[in-house]
PDB file of C-alpha atoms in Angstrom:
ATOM      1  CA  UNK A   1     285.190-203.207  79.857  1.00 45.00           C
ATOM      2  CA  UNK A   2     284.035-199.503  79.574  1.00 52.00           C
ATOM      3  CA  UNK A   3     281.382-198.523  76.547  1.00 53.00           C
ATOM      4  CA  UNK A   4     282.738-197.010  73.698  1.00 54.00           C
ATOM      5  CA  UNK A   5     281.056-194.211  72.584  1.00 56.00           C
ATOM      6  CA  UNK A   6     280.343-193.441  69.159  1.00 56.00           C
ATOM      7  CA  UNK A   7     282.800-191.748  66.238  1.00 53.00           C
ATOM      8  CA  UNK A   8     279.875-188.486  67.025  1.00 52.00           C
ATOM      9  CA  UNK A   9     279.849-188.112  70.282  1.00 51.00           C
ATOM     10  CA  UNK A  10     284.454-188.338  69.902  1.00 49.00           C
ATOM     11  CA  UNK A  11     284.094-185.630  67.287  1.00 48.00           C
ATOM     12  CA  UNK A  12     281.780-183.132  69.659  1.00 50.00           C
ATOM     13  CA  UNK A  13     284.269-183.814  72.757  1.00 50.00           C
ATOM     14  CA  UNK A  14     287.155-182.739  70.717  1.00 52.00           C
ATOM     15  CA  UNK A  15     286.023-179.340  69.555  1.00 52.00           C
ATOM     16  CA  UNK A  16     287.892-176.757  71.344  1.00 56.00           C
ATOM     17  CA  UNK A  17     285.809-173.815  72.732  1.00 59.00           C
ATOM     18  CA  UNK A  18     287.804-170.697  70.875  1.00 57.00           C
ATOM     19  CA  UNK A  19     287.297-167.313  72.983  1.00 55.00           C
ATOM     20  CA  UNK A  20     288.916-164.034  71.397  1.00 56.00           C
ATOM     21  CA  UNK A  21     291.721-162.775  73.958  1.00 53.00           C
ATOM     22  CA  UNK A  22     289.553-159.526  74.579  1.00 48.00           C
ATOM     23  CA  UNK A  23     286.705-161.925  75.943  1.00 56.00           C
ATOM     24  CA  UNK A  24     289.343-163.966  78.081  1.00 56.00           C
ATOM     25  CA  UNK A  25     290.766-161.113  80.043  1.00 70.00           C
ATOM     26  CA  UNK A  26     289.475-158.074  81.751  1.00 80.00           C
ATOM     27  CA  UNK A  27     289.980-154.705  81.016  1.00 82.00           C
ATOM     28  CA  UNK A  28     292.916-152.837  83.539  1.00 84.00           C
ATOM     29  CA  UNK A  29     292.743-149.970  85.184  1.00 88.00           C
ATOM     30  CA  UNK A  30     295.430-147.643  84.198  1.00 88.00           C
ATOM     31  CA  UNK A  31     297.222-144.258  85.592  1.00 90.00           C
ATOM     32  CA  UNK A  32     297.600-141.681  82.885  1.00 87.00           C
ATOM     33  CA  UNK A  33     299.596-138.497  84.070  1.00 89.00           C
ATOM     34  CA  UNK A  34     298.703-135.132  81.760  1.00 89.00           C
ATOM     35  CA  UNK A  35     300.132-132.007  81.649  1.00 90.00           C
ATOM     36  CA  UNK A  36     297.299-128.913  81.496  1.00 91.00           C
ATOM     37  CA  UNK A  37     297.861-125.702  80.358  1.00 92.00           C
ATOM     38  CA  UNK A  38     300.574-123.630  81.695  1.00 92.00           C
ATOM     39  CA  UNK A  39     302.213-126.850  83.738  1.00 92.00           C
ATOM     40  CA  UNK A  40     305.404-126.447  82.313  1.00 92.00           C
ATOM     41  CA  UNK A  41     306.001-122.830  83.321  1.00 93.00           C
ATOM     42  CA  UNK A  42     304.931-123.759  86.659  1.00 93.00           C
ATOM     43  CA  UNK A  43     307.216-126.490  86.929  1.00 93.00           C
ATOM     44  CA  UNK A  44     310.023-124.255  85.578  1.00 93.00           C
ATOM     45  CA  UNK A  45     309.265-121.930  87.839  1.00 93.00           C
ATOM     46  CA  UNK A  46     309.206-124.921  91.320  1.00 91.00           C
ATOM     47  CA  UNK A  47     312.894-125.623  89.471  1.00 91.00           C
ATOM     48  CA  UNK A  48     314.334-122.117  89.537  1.00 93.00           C
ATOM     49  CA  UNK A  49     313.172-121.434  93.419  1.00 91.00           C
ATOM     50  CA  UNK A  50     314.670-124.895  94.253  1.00 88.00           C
ATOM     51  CA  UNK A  51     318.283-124.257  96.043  1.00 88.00           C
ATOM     52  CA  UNK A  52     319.807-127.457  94.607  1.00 84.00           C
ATOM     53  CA  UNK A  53     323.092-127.281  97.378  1.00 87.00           C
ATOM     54  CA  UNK A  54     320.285-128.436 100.107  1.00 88.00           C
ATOM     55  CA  UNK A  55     320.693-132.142  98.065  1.00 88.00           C
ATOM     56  CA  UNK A  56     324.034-132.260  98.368  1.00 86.00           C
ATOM     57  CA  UNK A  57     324.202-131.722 102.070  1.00 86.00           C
ATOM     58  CA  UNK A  58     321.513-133.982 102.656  1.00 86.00           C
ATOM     59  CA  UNK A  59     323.586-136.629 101.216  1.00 85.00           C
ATOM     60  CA  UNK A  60     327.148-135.216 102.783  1.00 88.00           C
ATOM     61  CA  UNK A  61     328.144-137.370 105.739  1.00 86.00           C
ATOM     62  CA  UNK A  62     331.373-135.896 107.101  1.00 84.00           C
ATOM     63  CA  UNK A  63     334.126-135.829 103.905  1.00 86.00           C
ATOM     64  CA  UNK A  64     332.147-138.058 102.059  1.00 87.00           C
ATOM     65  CA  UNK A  65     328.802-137.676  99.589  1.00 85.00           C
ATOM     66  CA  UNK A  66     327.027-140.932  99.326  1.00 87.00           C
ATOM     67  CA  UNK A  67     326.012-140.622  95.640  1.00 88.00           C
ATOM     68  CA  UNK A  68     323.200-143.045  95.522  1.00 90.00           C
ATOM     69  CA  UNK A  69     321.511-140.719  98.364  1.00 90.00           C
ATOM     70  CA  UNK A  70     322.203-137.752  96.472  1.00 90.00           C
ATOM     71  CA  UNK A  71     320.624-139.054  93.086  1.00 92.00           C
ATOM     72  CA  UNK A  72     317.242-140.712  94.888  1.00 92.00           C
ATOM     73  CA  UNK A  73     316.475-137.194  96.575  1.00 92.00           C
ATOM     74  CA  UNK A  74     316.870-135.470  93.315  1.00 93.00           C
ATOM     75  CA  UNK A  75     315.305-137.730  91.703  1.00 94.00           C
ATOM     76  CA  UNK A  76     312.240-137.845  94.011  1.00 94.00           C
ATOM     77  CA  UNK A  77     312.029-133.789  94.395  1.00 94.00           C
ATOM     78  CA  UNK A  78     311.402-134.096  90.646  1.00 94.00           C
ATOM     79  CA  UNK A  79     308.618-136.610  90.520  1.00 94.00           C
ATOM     80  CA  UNK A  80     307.185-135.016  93.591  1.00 94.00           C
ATOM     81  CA  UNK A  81     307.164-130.958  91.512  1.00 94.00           C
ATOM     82  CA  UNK A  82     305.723-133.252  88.309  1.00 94.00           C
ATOM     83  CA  UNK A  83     303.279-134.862  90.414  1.00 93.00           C
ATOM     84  CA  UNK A  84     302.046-131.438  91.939  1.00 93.00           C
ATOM     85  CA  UNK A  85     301.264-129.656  88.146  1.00 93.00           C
ATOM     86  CA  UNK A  86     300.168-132.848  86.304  1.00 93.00           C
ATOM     87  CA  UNK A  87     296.647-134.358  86.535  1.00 92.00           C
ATOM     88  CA  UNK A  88     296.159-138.141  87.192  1.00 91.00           C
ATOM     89  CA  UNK A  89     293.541-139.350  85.562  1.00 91.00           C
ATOM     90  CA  UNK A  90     291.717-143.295  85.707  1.00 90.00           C
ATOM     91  CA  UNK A  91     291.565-144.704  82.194  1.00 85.00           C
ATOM     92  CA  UNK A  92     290.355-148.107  81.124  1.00 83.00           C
ATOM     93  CA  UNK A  93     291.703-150.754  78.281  1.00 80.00           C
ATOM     94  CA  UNK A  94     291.479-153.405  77.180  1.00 78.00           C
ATOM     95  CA  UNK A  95     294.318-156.246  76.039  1.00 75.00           C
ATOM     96  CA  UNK A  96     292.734-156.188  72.202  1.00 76.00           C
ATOM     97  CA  UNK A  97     292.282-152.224  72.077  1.00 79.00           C
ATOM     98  CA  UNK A  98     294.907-150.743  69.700  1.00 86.00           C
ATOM     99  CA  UNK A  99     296.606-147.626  70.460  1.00 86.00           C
ATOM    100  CA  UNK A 100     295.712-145.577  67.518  1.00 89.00           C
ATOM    101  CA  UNK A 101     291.820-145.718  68.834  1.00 88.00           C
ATOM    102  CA  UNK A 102     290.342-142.877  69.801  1.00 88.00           C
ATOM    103  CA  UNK A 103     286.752-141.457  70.606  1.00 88.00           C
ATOM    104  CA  UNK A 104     285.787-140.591  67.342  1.00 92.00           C
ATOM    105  CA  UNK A 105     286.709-144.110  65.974  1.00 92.00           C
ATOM    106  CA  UNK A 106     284.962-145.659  68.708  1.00 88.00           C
ATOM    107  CA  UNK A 107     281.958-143.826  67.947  1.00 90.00           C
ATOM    108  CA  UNK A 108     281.613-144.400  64.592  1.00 90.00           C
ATOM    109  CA  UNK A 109     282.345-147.996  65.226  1.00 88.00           C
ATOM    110  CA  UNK A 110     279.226-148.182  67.721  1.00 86.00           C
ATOM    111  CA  UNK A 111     277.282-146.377  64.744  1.00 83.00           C
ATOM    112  CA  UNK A 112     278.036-149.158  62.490  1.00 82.00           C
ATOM    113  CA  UNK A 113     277.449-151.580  64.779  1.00 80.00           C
ATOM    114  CA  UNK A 114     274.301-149.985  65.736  1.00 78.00           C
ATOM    115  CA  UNK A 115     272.907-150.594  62.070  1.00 68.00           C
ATOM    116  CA  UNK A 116     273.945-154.214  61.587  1.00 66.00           C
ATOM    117  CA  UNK A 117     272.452-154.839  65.203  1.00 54.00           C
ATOM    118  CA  UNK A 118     268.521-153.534  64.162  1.00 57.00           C
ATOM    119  CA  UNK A 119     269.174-155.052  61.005  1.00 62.00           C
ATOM    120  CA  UNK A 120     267.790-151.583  59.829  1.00 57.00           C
ATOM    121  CA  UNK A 121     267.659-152.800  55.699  1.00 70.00           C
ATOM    122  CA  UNK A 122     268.454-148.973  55.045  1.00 74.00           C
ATOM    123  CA  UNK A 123     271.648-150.513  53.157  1.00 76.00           C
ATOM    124  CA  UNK A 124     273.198-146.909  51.898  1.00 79.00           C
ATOM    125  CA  UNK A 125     272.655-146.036  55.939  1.00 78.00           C
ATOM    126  CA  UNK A 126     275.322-149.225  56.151  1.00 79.00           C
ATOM    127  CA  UNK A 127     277.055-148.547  53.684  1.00 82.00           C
ATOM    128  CA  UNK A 128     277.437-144.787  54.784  1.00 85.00           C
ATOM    129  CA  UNK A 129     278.628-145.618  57.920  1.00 84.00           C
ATOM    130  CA  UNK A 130     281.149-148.220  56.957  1.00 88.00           C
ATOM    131  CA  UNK A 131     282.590-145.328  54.959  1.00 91.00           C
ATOM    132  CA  UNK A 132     283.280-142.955  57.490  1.00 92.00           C
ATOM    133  CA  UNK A 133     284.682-145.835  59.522  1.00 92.00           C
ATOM    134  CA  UNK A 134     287.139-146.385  57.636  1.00 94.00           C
ATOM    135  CA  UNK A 135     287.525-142.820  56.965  1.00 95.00           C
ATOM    136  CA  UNK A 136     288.389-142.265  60.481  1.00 95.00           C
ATOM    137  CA  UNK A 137     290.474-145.050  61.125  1.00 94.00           C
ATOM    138  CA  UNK A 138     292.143-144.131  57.973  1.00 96.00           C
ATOM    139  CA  UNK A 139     292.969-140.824  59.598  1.00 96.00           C
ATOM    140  CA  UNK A 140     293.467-141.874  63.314  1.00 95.00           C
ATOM    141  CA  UNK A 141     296.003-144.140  61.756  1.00 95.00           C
ATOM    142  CA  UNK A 142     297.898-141.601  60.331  1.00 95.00           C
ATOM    143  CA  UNK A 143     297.666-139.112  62.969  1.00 94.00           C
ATOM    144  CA  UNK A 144     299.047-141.982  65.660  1.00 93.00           C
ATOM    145  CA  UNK A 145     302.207-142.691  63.575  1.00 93.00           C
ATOM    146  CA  UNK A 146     302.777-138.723  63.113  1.00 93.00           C
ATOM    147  CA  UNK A 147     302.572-138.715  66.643  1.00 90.00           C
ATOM    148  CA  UNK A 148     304.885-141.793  67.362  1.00 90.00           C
ATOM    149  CA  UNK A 149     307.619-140.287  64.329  1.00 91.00           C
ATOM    150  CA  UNK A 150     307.639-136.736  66.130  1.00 88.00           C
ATOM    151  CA  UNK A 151     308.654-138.724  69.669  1.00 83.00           C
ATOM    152  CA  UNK A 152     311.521-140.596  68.080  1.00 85.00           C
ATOM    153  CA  UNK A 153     312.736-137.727  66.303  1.00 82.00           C
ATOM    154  CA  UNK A 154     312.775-135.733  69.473  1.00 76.00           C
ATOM    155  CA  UNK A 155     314.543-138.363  71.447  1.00 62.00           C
TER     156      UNK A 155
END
């Protein structure tokens, strides 16, 4: 007969060991394309010196004009021109980071943080900080939903 352990050592086995998702998975690596100053005149210009019949003769065999050809060159001309006048750059985030964060928040948030981590005691210093947290979020907030209004009224 196997020993039966006692109701304490049950109720220690059954905690479950909660990690936040941030902790659980590791920050990705992604591709951000943006446009500098004075792409999009370039790219109108790579547009109006392009002789668009040189598609449809690519695609023309005999009679016929095989249309899935025709669109996947045009189509990859214009990621190529985009790809020559953007900039690609390397960014890093995280699965908990939300999308209205930007530098500033994220440097008053290491402020903060900075304060409770000395354990300083200069309270107003805290209490300060915590203001112009939430000051800034406050405002990065409203800028990122400005932002996300002006796309969908544009598209």
């Amino acid at each position: 007969m196997p020993m039966r352990q006692s109701r304490s050592q049950w109720l220690i086995d059954l905690n479950p060991i909660l990690l936040s998702p941030g902790r659980c998975t590791k920050p990705a690596l992604k591709q951000v394309k943006t446009w500098p100053e004075g792409a999009i005149s370039a790219l109108q210009d790579c547009f109006e010196c392009t002789v668009s019949d040189m598609f449809r003769e690519a695609a023309t065999n005999g009679d016929t004009t095989d249309l899935e050809e025709y669109m996947s060159s045009v189509t990859s001309y214009i990621i190529k021109s985009i790809d020559d006048v953007t900039i690609s750059k390397s960014i890093t985030t995280c699965s908990n980071q939300k999308p209205w964060m930007n530098a500033k928040v994220h440097v008053l948030l290491k402020s903060r943080d900075s304060f409770r981590a000395f354990r300083a005691g200069d309270m107003d210093a805290l209490r300060t900080a915590q203001a112009k947290l939430s000051r800034a979020i406050r405002e990065a907030k409203h800028t990122h939903s400005q932002r996300i209004h002006s796309n969908l009224k544009t598209t």
